[in-house]
PDB file of C-alpha atoms in Angstrom:
ATOM      1  CA  UNK A  24      96.634  89.779  68.416  1.00 55.00           C
ATOM      2  CA  UNK A  25      97.849  91.031  71.739  1.00 65.00           C
ATOM      3  CA  UNK A  26      97.942  94.755  72.548  1.00 63.00           C
ATOM      4  CA  UNK A  27      95.165  95.795  70.274  1.00 74.00           C
ATOM      5  CA  UNK A  28      93.307  96.861  73.091  1.00 83.00           C
ATOM      6  CA  UNK A  29      93.565 100.668  74.162  1.00 89.00           C
ATOM      7  CA  UNK A  30      93.455 100.055  77.503  1.00 85.00           C
ATOM      8  CA  UNK A  31      92.415 103.916  77.838  1.00 87.00           C
ATOM      9  CA  UNK A  32      96.088 104.691  77.635  1.00 89.00           C
ATOM     10  CA  UNK A  33      98.541 106.378  75.139  1.00 92.00           C
ATOM     11  CA  UNK A  34     100.773 103.609  73.358  1.00 90.00           C
ATOM     12  CA  UNK A  35     103.756 104.184  75.207  1.00 93.00           C
ATOM     13  CA  UNK A  36     102.039 103.831  78.786  1.00 94.00           C
ATOM     14  CA  UNK A  37     100.192 100.915  77.547  1.00 92.00           C
ATOM     15  CA  UNK A  38     102.772  99.061  76.493  1.00 93.00           C
ATOM     16  CA  UNK A  39     105.188 100.259  79.337  1.00 94.00           C
ATOM     17  CA  UNK A  40     102.423  98.921  81.535  1.00 94.00           C
ATOM     18  CA  UNK A  41     101.749  95.629  79.338  1.00 94.00           C
ATOM     19  CA  UNK A  42     105.791  94.768  79.870  1.00 95.00           C
ATOM     20  CA  UNK A  43     105.788  95.272  83.435  1.00 96.00           C
ATOM     21  CA  UNK A  44     102.692  92.939  84.023  1.00 96.00           C
ATOM     22  CA  UNK A  45     104.125  90.334  81.494  1.00 97.00           C
ATOM     23  CA  UNK A  46     107.642  90.509  83.763  1.00 97.00           C
ATOM     24  CA  UNK A  47     105.583  90.243  86.957  1.00 97.00           C
ATOM     25  CA  UNK A  48     103.641  87.341  85.588  1.00 97.00           C
ATOM     26  CA  UNK A  49     106.475  85.636  84.532  1.00 97.00           C
ATOM     27  CA  UNK A  50     108.565  86.147  87.778  1.00 96.00           C
ATOM     28  CA  UNK A  51     105.406  84.975  89.969  1.00 96.00           C
ATOM     29  CA  UNK A  52     103.562  82.821  87.841  1.00 95.00           C
ATOM     30  CA  UNK A  53     100.470  84.367  88.902  1.00 95.00           C
ATOM     31  CA  UNK A  54      98.941  87.727  88.617  1.00 96.00           C
ATOM     32  CA  UNK A  55      95.664  89.336  90.025  1.00 97.00           C
ATOM     33  CA  UNK A  56      94.382  92.180  87.477  1.00 96.00           C
ATOM     34  CA  UNK A  57      91.578  93.279  85.772  1.00 96.00           C
ATOM     35  CA  UNK A  58      90.089  90.873  82.965  1.00 95.00           C
ATOM     36  CA  UNK A  59      91.080  92.708  79.946  1.00 94.00           C
ATOM     37  CA  UNK A  60      94.550  93.376  81.046  1.00 94.00           C
ATOM     38  CA  UNK A  61      94.766  89.694  81.921  1.00 95.00           C
ATOM     39  CA  UNK A  62      93.847  88.802  78.626  1.00 95.00           C
ATOM     40  CA  UNK A  63      96.100  91.171  76.569  1.00 94.00           C
ATOM     41  CA  UNK A  64      98.720  90.165  79.264  1.00 96.00           C
ATOM     42  CA  UNK A  65      98.128  86.351  78.395  1.00 96.00           C
ATOM     43  CA  UNK A  66      98.785  86.570  74.982  1.00 95.00           C
ATOM     44  CA  UNK A  67     102.107  88.530  75.424  1.00 96.00           C
ATOM     45  CA  UNK A  68     103.286  85.873  77.886  1.00 96.00           C
ATOM     46  CA  UNK A  69     102.230  82.754  75.650  1.00 95.00           C
ATOM     47  CA  UNK A  70     104.544  84.711  73.360  1.00 95.00           C
ATOM     48  CA  UNK A  71     107.658  84.860  75.535  1.00 96.00           C
ATOM     49  CA  UNK A  72     107.102  81.426  76.504  1.00 96.00           C
ATOM     50  CA  UNK A  73     107.225  80.771  72.463  1.00 95.00           C
ATOM     51  CA  UNK A  74     110.220  82.540  72.415  1.00 95.00           C
ATOM     52  CA  UNK A  75     111.855  80.436  75.674  1.00 95.00           C
ATOM     53  CA  UNK A  76     111.003  77.137  73.908  1.00 95.00           C
ATOM     54  CA  UNK A  77     113.237  78.405  70.830  1.00 94.00           C
ATOM     55  CA  UNK A  78     116.204  78.737  72.916  1.00 92.00           C
ATOM     56  CA  UNK A  79     118.483  80.802  70.588  1.00 95.00           C
ATOM     57  CA  UNK A  80     120.359  83.649  71.263  1.00 96.00           C
ATOM     58  CA  UNK A  81     118.301  85.669  69.171  1.00 96.00           C
ATOM     59  CA  UNK A  82     115.252  84.648  70.928  1.00 96.00           C
ATOM     60  CA  UNK A  83     116.926  85.553  74.200  1.00 96.00           C
ATOM     61  CA  UNK A  84     117.832  88.858  72.803  1.00 96.00           C
ATOM     62  CA  UNK A  85     114.257  89.664  71.940  1.00 96.00           C
ATOM     63  CA  UNK A  86     112.894  88.380  75.299  1.00 96.00           C
ATOM     64  CA  UNK A  87     115.583  90.841  76.911  1.00 96.00           C
ATOM     65  CA  UNK A  88     114.333  93.847  74.867  1.00 96.00           C
ATOM     66  CA  UNK A  89     110.810  93.348  76.026  1.00 96.00           C
ATOM     67  CA  UNK A  90     110.972  92.022  79.627  1.00 96.00           C
ATOM     68  CA  UNK A  91     112.092  94.791  82.401  1.00 93.00           C
ATOM     69  CA  UNK A  92     113.958  92.213  84.195  1.00 95.00           C
ATOM     70  CA  UNK A  93     117.159  90.106  83.467  1.00 96.00           C
ATOM     71  CA  UNK A  94     116.234  87.515  86.061  1.00 96.00           C
ATOM     72  CA  UNK A  95     112.666  87.369  84.560  1.00 96.00           C
ATOM     73  CA  UNK A  96     114.229  86.259  81.266  1.00 96.00           C
ATOM     74  CA  UNK A  97     116.354  83.681  83.115  1.00 96.00           C
ATOM     75  CA  UNK A  98     113.712  81.977  84.814  1.00 96.00           C
ATOM     76  CA  UNK A  99     111.407  81.888  81.434  1.00 96.00           C
ATOM     77  CA  UNK A 100     114.580  80.099  79.331  1.00 96.00           C
ATOM     78  CA  UNK A 101     115.668  77.724  82.190  1.00 95.00           C
ATOM     79  CA  UNK A 102     112.374  77.018  84.148  1.00 95.00           C
ATOM     80  CA  UNK A 103     109.311  78.040  82.557  1.00 94.00           C
ATOM     81  CA  UNK A 104     110.269  76.933  78.655  1.00 94.00           C
ATOM     82  CA  UNK A 105     111.490  73.109  79.283  1.00 94.00           C
ATOM     83  CA  UNK A 106     108.299  72.887  81.228  1.00 94.00           C
ATOM     84  CA  UNK A 107     106.181  73.296  78.157  1.00 94.00           C
ATOM     85  CA  UNK A 108     108.521  71.429  75.622  1.00 92.00           C
ATOM     86  CA  UNK A 109     105.561  68.915  74.566  1.00 92.00           C
ATOM     87  CA  UNK A 110     102.900  71.494  74.638  1.00 91.00           C
ATOM     88  CA  UNK A 111     101.737  73.860  71.572  1.00 92.00           C
ATOM     89  CA  UNK A 112     100.286  76.772  73.264  1.00 91.00           C
ATOM     90  CA  UNK A 113      97.524  77.313  76.072  1.00 94.00           C
ATOM     91  CA  UNK A 114     100.327  77.768  78.761  1.00 95.00           C
ATOM     92  CA  UNK A 115      98.106  80.548  80.696  1.00 96.00           C
ATOM     93  CA  UNK A 116      94.841  80.417  82.382  1.00 96.00           C
ATOM     94  CA  UNK A 117      92.658  83.561  83.205  1.00 97.00           C
ATOM     95  CA  UNK A 118      90.399  82.808  85.841  1.00 97.00           C
ATOM     96  CA  UNK A 119      87.374  85.440  86.732  1.00 97.00           C
ATOM     97  CA  UNK A 120      87.032  86.249  90.364  1.00 96.00           C
ATOM     98  CA  UNK A 121      84.292  88.691  90.583  1.00 95.00           C
ATOM     99  CA  UNK A 122      84.001  92.711  90.873  1.00 97.00           C
ATOM    100  CA  UNK A 123      86.822  94.500  92.534  1.00 94.00           C
ATOM    101  CA  UNK A 124      85.410  96.219  95.929  1.00 94.00           C
ATOM    102  CA  UNK A 125      86.516  99.917  95.598  1.00 92.00           C
ATOM    103  CA  UNK A 126      85.356 100.523  91.713  1.00 95.00           C
ATOM    104  CA  UNK A 127      83.346  97.265  90.789  1.00 95.00           C
ATOM    105  CA  UNK A 128      86.016  96.403  88.073  1.00 95.00           C
ATOM    106  CA  UNK A 129      85.819  92.578  87.017  1.00 97.00           C
ATOM    107  CA  UNK A 130      88.712  91.005  88.085  1.00 97.00           C
ATOM    108  CA  UNK A 131      90.674  87.880  87.114  1.00 97.00           C
ATOM    109  CA  UNK A 132      93.743  85.610  87.731  1.00 97.00           C
ATOM    110  CA  UNK A 133      96.277  85.066  85.298  1.00 97.00           C
ATOM    111  CA  UNK A 134      98.442  82.065  86.058  1.00 97.00           C
ATOM    112  CA  UNK A 135     101.126  80.380  84.257  1.00 96.00           C
ATOM    113  CA  UNK A 136     100.160  76.568  84.367  1.00 94.00           C
ATOM    114  CA  UNK A 137     102.007  73.828  86.165  1.00 84.00           C
ATOM    115  CA  UNK A 138     102.443  71.609  83.198  1.00 68.00           C
TER     116      UNK A 138
END
């Protein structure tokens, strides 16, 4: 279940951070962050793409209630969801990049697959 890791933050701060990460991932289709954040974000991005595949008004409103930008919802429903119509999950990839220079946190690249 996504969002079960606490990430050393209170619930409201954690959910706000994850909403921002999911929105940025959908907008740019790739994101560099820590491994644990990438894993939680990937699960939520998968859920958003599944909502986009439904294509109903209710699913669009659910996506709008979670994502922070309307442009991200538009891209989700018009570009990303049609790309994965034949696929039953596995829309993202998390690739480990190694330690970050400043604090040696394990970094990862989260990408939305091309097809």
